GROMACS .gro file of C-alpha atoms in nm:
model
  235
    1UNK     CA    1  -0.050  -1.033  -1.661
    2UNK     CA    2   0.271  -1.206  -1.748
    3UNK     CA    3   0.587  -1.001  -1.787
    4UNK     CA    4   0.597  -1.126  -2.146
    5UNK     CA    5   0.294  -1.226  -2.348
    6UNK     CA    6   0.264  -1.600  -2.425
    7UNK     CA    7   0.296  -1.718  -2.784
    8UNK     CA    8   0.110  -2.001  -2.948
    9UNK     CA    9   0.270  -2.327  -3.054
   10UNK     CA   10   0.194  -2.228  -3.413
   11UNK     CA   11   0.382  -1.899  -3.371
   12UNK     CA   12   0.675  -2.088  -3.224
   13UNK     CA   13   0.683  -2.331  -3.517
   14UNK     CA   14   0.690  -2.037  -3.759
   15UNK     CA   15   1.007  -1.899  -3.604
   16UNK     CA   16   1.344  -1.964  -3.767
   17UNK     CA   17   1.653  -2.008  -3.551
   18UNK     CA   18   2.014  -2.001  -3.662
   19UNK     CA   19   2.210  -2.319  -3.579
   20UNK     CA   20   2.441  -2.300  -3.280
   21UNK     CA   21   2.809  -2.272  -3.368
   22UNK     CA   22   3.007  -2.591  -3.316
   23UNK     CA   23   3.347  -2.548  -3.152
   24UNK     CA   24   3.457  -2.914  -3.174
   25UNK     CA   25   3.287  -3.119  -3.444
   26UNK     CA   26   3.069  -3.396  -3.308
   27UNK     CA   27   3.149  -3.304  -2.948
   28UNK     CA   28   3.116  -2.941  -2.841
   29UNK     CA   29   2.851  -2.705  -2.975
   30UNK     CA   30   2.784  -2.375  -2.798
   31UNK     CA   31   2.631  -2.432  -2.454
   32UNK     CA   32   2.714  -2.483  -2.088
   33UNK     CA   33   2.912  -2.786  -1.971
   34UNK     CA   34   3.051  -2.937  -1.652
   35UNK     CA   35   3.374  -3.135  -1.655
   36UNK     CA   36   3.415  -3.330  -1.330
   37UNK     CA   37   3.682  -3.564  -1.199
   38UNK     CA   38   3.891  -3.644  -0.896
   39UNK     CA   39   4.185  -3.417  -0.805
   40UNK     CA   40   4.501  -3.461  -1.015
   41UNK     CA   41   4.335  -3.690  -1.270
   42UNK     CA   42   4.403  -3.451  -1.557
   43UNK     CA   43   4.113  -3.206  -1.581
   44UNK     CA   44   4.332  -2.898  -1.623
   45UNK     CA   45   4.559  -3.084  -1.863
   46UNK     CA   46   4.257  -3.175  -2.078
   47UNK     CA   47   4.122  -2.819  -2.072
   48UNK     CA   48   4.461  -2.674  -2.165
   49UNK     CA   49   4.477  -2.913  -2.459
   50UNK     CA   50   4.124  -2.819  -2.567
   51UNK     CA   51   4.186  -2.444  -2.538
   52UNK     CA   52   4.509  -2.468  -2.732
   53UNK     CA   53   4.350  -2.674  -3.009
   54UNK     CA   54   4.059  -2.432  -3.054
   55UNK     CA   55   4.282  -2.123  -3.042
   56UNK     CA   56   4.511  -2.274  -3.304
   57UNK     CA   57   4.232  -2.431  -3.510
   58UNK     CA   58   4.389  -2.777  -3.494
   59UNK     CA   59   4.208  -3.109  -3.427
   60UNK     CA   60   4.121  -3.205  -3.069
   61UNK     CA   61   4.114  -3.582  -3.011
   62UNK     CA   62   4.107  -3.621  -3.386
   63UNK     CA   63   3.800  -3.396  -3.420
   64UNK     CA   64   3.801  -3.076  -3.624
   65UNK     CA   65   3.782  -2.749  -3.430
   66UNK     CA   66   3.654  -2.404  -3.517
   67UNK     CA   67   3.946  -2.163  -3.479
   68UNK     CA   68   3.829  -1.906  -3.225
   69UNK     CA   69   3.939  -1.679  -2.946
   70UNK     CA   70   3.959  -1.866  -2.614
   71UNK     CA   71   3.950  -1.745  -2.253
   72UNK     CA   72   4.086  -1.986  -1.992
   73UNK     CA   73   4.041  -1.898  -1.624
   74UNK     CA   74   4.328  -2.097  -1.471
   75UNK     CA   75   4.230  -2.003  -1.117
   76UNK     CA   76   4.413  -2.288  -0.944
   77UNK     CA   77   4.737  -2.252  -1.141
   78UNK     CA   78   5.034  -2.018  -1.125
   79UNK     CA   79   5.181  -1.850  -1.430
   80UNK     CA   80   5.506  -2.041  -1.384
   81UNK     CA   81   5.338  -2.381  -1.368
   82UNK     CA   82   5.112  -2.322  -1.667
   83UNK     CA   83   5.402  -2.183  -1.870
   84UNK     CA   84   5.597  -2.500  -1.798
   85UNK     CA   85   5.298  -2.716  -1.891
   86UNK     CA   86   5.242  -2.534  -2.219
   87UNK     CA   87   5.609  -2.564  -2.308
   88UNK     CA   88   5.610  -2.940  -2.243
   89UNK     CA   89   5.286  -2.993  -2.434
   90UNK     CA   90   5.334  -2.766  -2.734
   91UNK     CA   91   5.694  -2.642  -2.730
   92UNK     CA   92   5.799  -2.278  -2.721
   93UNK     CA   93   5.815  -2.184  -3.088
   94UNK     CA   94   5.480  -2.009  -3.107
   95UNK     CA   95   5.311  -1.685  -3.010
   96UNK     CA   96   4.938  -1.751  -2.994
   97UNK     CA   97   4.729  -1.435  -2.976
   98UNK     CA   98   4.392  -1.617  -2.956
   99UNK     CA   99   4.456  -1.809  -2.631
  100UNK     CA  100   4.390  -1.573  -2.337
  101UNK     CA  101   4.468  -1.666  -1.977
  102UNK     CA  102   4.337  -1.527  -1.649
  103UNK     CA  103   4.490  -1.641  -1.322
  104UNK     CA  104   4.299  -1.437  -1.066
  105UNK     CA  105   3.950  -1.295  -1.050
  106UNK     CA  106   3.754  -1.142  -0.765
  107UNK     CA  107   3.417  -1.116  -0.933
  108UNK     CA  108   3.135  -1.364  -0.885
  109UNK     CA  109   2.773  -1.384  -0.996
  110UNK     CA  110   2.655  -1.090  -1.206
  111UNK     CA  111   2.992  -0.916  -1.180
  112UNK     CA  112   3.162  -1.222  -1.334
  113UNK     CA  113   2.910  -1.230  -1.619
  114UNK     CA  114   2.983  -0.862  -1.683
  115UNK     CA  115   3.354  -0.939  -1.709
  116UNK     CA  116   3.278  -1.208  -1.968
  117UNK     CA  117   3.059  -0.967  -2.163
  118UNK     CA  118   3.333  -0.703  -2.161
  119UNK     CA  119   3.584  -0.959  -2.288
  120UNK     CA  120   3.357  -1.062  -2.575
  121UNK     CA  121   3.303  -0.699  -2.673
  122UNK     CA  122   3.681  -0.671  -2.709
  123UNK     CA  123   3.713  -1.016  -2.868
  124UNK     CA  124   3.393  -1.086  -3.066
  125UNK     CA  125   3.535  -1.408  -3.213
  126UNK     CA  126   3.534  -1.573  -2.867
  127UNK     CA  127   3.371  -1.916  -2.880
  128UNK     CA  128   3.522  -2.100  -2.582
  129UNK     CA  129   3.549  -2.003  -2.214
  130UNK     CA  130   3.677  -2.241  -1.945
  131UNK     CA  131   3.639  -2.178  -1.571
  132UNK     CA  132   3.888  -2.387  -1.374
  133UNK     CA  133   3.741  -2.435  -1.116
  134UNK     CA  134   3.378  -2.375  -1.012
  135UNK     CA  135   3.468  -2.328  -0.647
  136UNK     CA  136   3.676  -2.020  -0.730
  137UNK     CA  137   3.380  -1.830  -0.874
  138UNK     CA  138   3.094  -1.973  -0.669
  139UNK     CA  139   2.902  -1.726  -0.454
  140UNK     CA  140   2.853  -1.835  -0.093
  141UNK     CA  141   2.609  -1.707   0.165
  142UNK     CA  142   2.771  -1.907   0.444
  143UNK     CA  143   2.511  -2.184   0.436
  144UNK     CA  144   2.551  -2.536   0.305
  145UNK     CA  145   2.491  -2.586  -0.064
  146UNK     CA  146   2.147  -2.697  -0.178
  147UNK     CA  147   1.985  -2.791  -0.507
  148UNK     CA  148   1.853  -2.437  -0.551
  149UNK     CA  149   2.191  -2.283  -0.465
  150UNK     CA  150   2.371  -2.507  -0.715
  151UNK     CA  151   2.109  -2.438  -0.982
  152UNK     CA  152   2.137  -2.063  -0.930
  153UNK     CA  153   2.514  -2.094  -0.963
  154UNK     CA  154   2.499  -2.249  -1.309
  155UNK     CA  155   2.189  -2.077  -1.451
  156UNK     CA  156   2.351  -1.731  -1.508
  157UNK     CA  157   2.640  -1.901  -1.688
  158UNK     CA  158   2.393  -2.086  -1.911
  159UNK     CA  159   2.203  -1.767  -1.987
  160UNK     CA  160   2.528  -1.594  -2.082
  161UNK     CA  161   2.653  -1.884  -2.298
  162UNK     CA  162   2.320  -1.906  -2.482
  163UNK     CA  163   2.309  -1.531  -2.543
  164UNK     CA  164   2.662  -1.510  -2.685
  165UNK     CA  165   2.684  -1.851  -2.858
  166UNK     CA  166   2.991  -1.968  -2.669
  167UNK     CA  167   3.085  -2.303  -2.521
  168UNK     CA  168   3.138  -2.243  -2.150
  169UNK     CA  169   3.299  -2.528  -1.957
  170UNK     CA  170   3.305  -2.532  -1.577
  171UNK     CA  171   3.564  -2.760  -1.417
  172UNK     CA  172   3.443  -2.929  -1.098
  173UNK     CA  173   3.523  -3.221  -0.869
  174UNK     CA  174   3.365  -3.561  -0.817
  175UNK     CA  175   3.303  -3.718  -0.480
  176UNK     CA  176   3.580  -3.920  -0.318
  177UNK     CA  177   3.370  -4.238  -0.329
  178UNK     CA  178   3.333  -4.352  -0.692
  179UNK     CA  179   3.176  -4.689  -0.610
  180UNK     CA  180   2.831  -4.560  -0.708
  181UNK     CA  181   2.774  -4.641  -1.077
  182UNK     CA  182   2.522  -4.358  -1.106
  183UNK     CA  183   2.715  -4.071  -1.266
  184UNK     CA  184   2.475  -3.815  -1.124
  185UNK     CA  185   2.570  -3.919  -0.771
  186UNK     CA  186   2.942  -3.881  -0.838
  187UNK     CA  187   2.952  -3.509  -0.902
  188UNK     CA  188   3.028  -3.306  -0.591
  189UNK     CA  189   2.725  -3.110  -0.475
  190UNK     CA  190   2.367  -3.164  -0.585
  191UNK     CA  191   2.204  -3.239  -0.918
  192UNK     CA  192   2.113  -2.871  -0.931
  193UNK     CA  193   2.445  -2.823  -1.109
  194UNK     CA  194   2.316  -3.043  -1.391
  195UNK     CA  195   1.981  -2.868  -1.401
  196UNK     CA  196   2.106  -2.604  -1.644
  197UNK     CA  197   2.410  -2.770  -1.801
  198UNK     CA  198   2.379  -2.910  -2.153
  199UNK     CA  199   2.641  -3.179  -2.104
  200UNK     CA  200   2.824  -3.342  -1.814
  201UNK     CA  201   3.170  -3.491  -1.867
  202UNK     CA  202   3.309  -3.717  -1.596
  203UNK     CA  203   3.672  -3.827  -1.612
  204UNK     CA  204   3.711  -4.164  -1.441
  205UNK     CA  205   4.011  -4.387  -1.384
  206UNK     CA  206   3.992  -4.568  -1.718
  207UNK     CA  207   3.741  -4.381  -1.928
  208UNK     CA  208   3.549  -4.057  -1.959
  209UNK     CA  209   3.172  -4.073  -1.940
  210UNK     CA  210   2.940  -3.801  -2.055
  211UNK     CA  211   2.571  -3.735  -2.013
  212UNK     CA  212   2.381  -3.542  -2.274
  213UNK     CA  213   2.057  -3.362  -2.192
  214UNK     CA  214   1.964  -3.361  -2.561
  215UNK     CA  215   2.030  -3.732  -2.605
  216UNK     CA  216   1.886  -3.816  -2.264
  217UNK     CA  217   2.142  -4.087  -2.212
  218UNK     CA  218   2.487  -4.168  -2.079
  219UNK     CA  219   2.770  -4.272  -2.305
  220UNK     CA  220   3.127  -4.382  -2.249
  221UNK     CA  221   3.435  -4.349  -2.462
  222UNK     CA  222   3.738  -4.573  -2.421
  223UNK     CA  223   3.948  -4.330  -2.624
  224UNK     CA  224   3.928  -4.091  -2.332
  225UNK     CA  225   4.155  -4.312  -2.123
  226UNK     CA  226   4.445  -4.137  -2.298
  227UNK     CA  227   4.331  -3.810  -2.149
  228UNK     CA  228   4.424  -3.913  -1.797
  229UNK     CA  229   4.764  -4.054  -1.890
  230UNK     CA  230   4.937  -3.729  -1.802
  231UNK     CA  231   5.251  -3.881  -1.650
  232UNK     CA  232   5.424  -3.853  -1.987
  233UNK     CA  233   5.401  -3.475  -1.955
  234UNK     CA  234   5.510  -3.472  -1.592
  235UNK     CA  235   5.185  -3.304  -1.487
   0.00000   0.00000   0.00000
């Protein structure tokens, strides 16, 4: 016997499901995402901008946002550096109570998911969580990474995001060699990371590409070239 009894296709079609909340209109519904790019290209800058926009309920890249509580795991930043970045980007005349920051965490796997669940119990309006970066929360058994290991890393995050209707973005790195035009080959690790993710963003030198599981296609956006022009902020 199966752990759960199968249902018929007819029973499935009779079910009614609530639409997933959309955090950024036309761009970011609830789900699990990977944002990848080379070091220092502007991944953390982009995520800070996104988190701030959602927490304040202001447009992100000209797109409307749903004002929500945000949790940003800035695990490769210091408080001093992120404070300076926030001041340069948004000034100092504000006191946001919806933008929460975490700079250190020791939990991984199920313990990390429990921390997220505890946070949402305290902040039920949470709709965006960013993990910057994957390597800081990845469990390791001492062996080299494989497809199954990468898949098992992302799958619990997907299960959590689906259960709590949040957009969960994992920041990751691309390979040093970007000559391969196949986006799937540019992400560091195996395609197991994409096995459970709903969307894959890849910041490149002059554009940001993204792959959508739902659309089954790759798209590019020239407007995203502005995202990597971070020299103006001294980042």
